[in-house]
Amino acid sequence: LGAEHSQPFHAYVMGIPGLKICTAASPDAAYGITKSMIRDNGPCILFCPVKMMKEAKSTLDLGKCLPLNKAHYLHKASDAAVASGKAVTVLTYLHGVKESQAALEAIMAEGVDVDLIELRSLKPLDMVTIRESLQRTHKAIILDESTQSGGVGATVSAAINEQCFFELDMPVKRLCMDDAPVPYAASMEAAVVKRGDDLIEAALNMVYLKQ
């Protein structure tokens, strides 16, 4: 193991032309996307969080294929929160899904609601779903497992600024790893990798402090 054990391999393959890159944070998503990849004519790669292999259990629809180019709503902000300007779009994937879901209750307890979107397709990016959410919330946070430089979050943020700039009330907030090898010690890893607590702080700051 050592410093390479949590490096974001998914960011390394983002630049390969013609490659479809998907992620799945649940067994049903992994199964449905894999079925579609087998039927696809092009090269595809699927990333799953290691912890899902050990923790997640669910019932699967064995006949269901999932699209290779679509993001997925895990939670949608209430119309009241959207109308009051207290809704935020959170874009995440892999381990960030579990962290975001765990943080959701604490965020909502402070009067803020979230459009929580799992980026099941990193390439191509589902800008239709992202734009739809930003037209509601006008605020975006990306909880990212890759590094600040050259990471997935950088690509997503650039796409939002290029294609949805006039939907934003403030700059996109990226919560990503530092540009450093990930330490093996759990206490040191927590200082490098962003978690649910960082998402809670960012969401509240974005709504109440406008930073």
GROMACS .gro file of N, CA and C in nm, residues 6 12 31 37 43 45 65 109 142 165 183 195:
model
   36
    6SER      N    1  -0.484   0.539  -0.238
    6SER     CA    2  -0.608   0.611  -0.265
    6SER      C    3  -0.595   0.709  -0.381
   12TYR      N    4  -0.687   0.962  -1.421
   12TYR     CA    5  -0.578   0.932  -1.514
   12TYR      C    6  -0.630   0.896  -1.653
   31TYR      N    7  -2.451  -0.308  -1.171
   31TYR     CA    8  -2.504  -0.416  -1.254
   31TYR      C    9  -2.566  -0.361  -1.383
   37MET      N   10  -2.268  -0.172  -2.084
   37MET     CA   11  -2.132  -0.170  -2.139
   37MET      C   12  -2.106  -0.293  -2.226
   43PRO      N   13  -1.530   0.112  -2.641
   43PRO     CA   14  -1.459   0.079  -2.517
   43PRO      C   15  -1.518   0.156  -2.398
   45ILE      N   16  -1.523   0.183  -1.941
   45ILE     CA   17  -1.461   0.146  -1.815
   45ILE      C   18  -1.554   0.189  -1.702
   65CYS      N   19  -3.101  -0.264  -1.786
   65CYS     CA   20  -2.981  -0.193  -1.829
   65CYS      C   21  -2.995  -0.045  -1.794
  109ALA      N   22  -3.107   2.016   0.830
  109ALA     CA   23  -3.139   2.065   0.965
  109ALA      C   24  -3.109   2.213   0.979
  142ILE      N   25  -1.901   2.060  -0.604
  142ILE     CA   26  -1.853   1.933  -0.656
  142ILE      C   27  -1.771   1.865  -0.547
  165PHE      N   28  -2.283   2.915  -1.738
  165PHE     CA   29  -2.233   3.028  -1.661
  165PHE      C   30  -2.344   3.121  -1.613
  183PRO      N   31  -0.187   1.008   0.220
  183PRO     CA   32  -0.117   0.935   0.327
  183PRO      C   33  -0.188   0.804   0.360
  195ARG      N   34  -1.453   1.519   0.291
  195ARG     CA   35  -1.556   1.430   0.341
  195ARG      C   36  -1.689   1.504   0.355
   0.00000   0.00000   0.00000
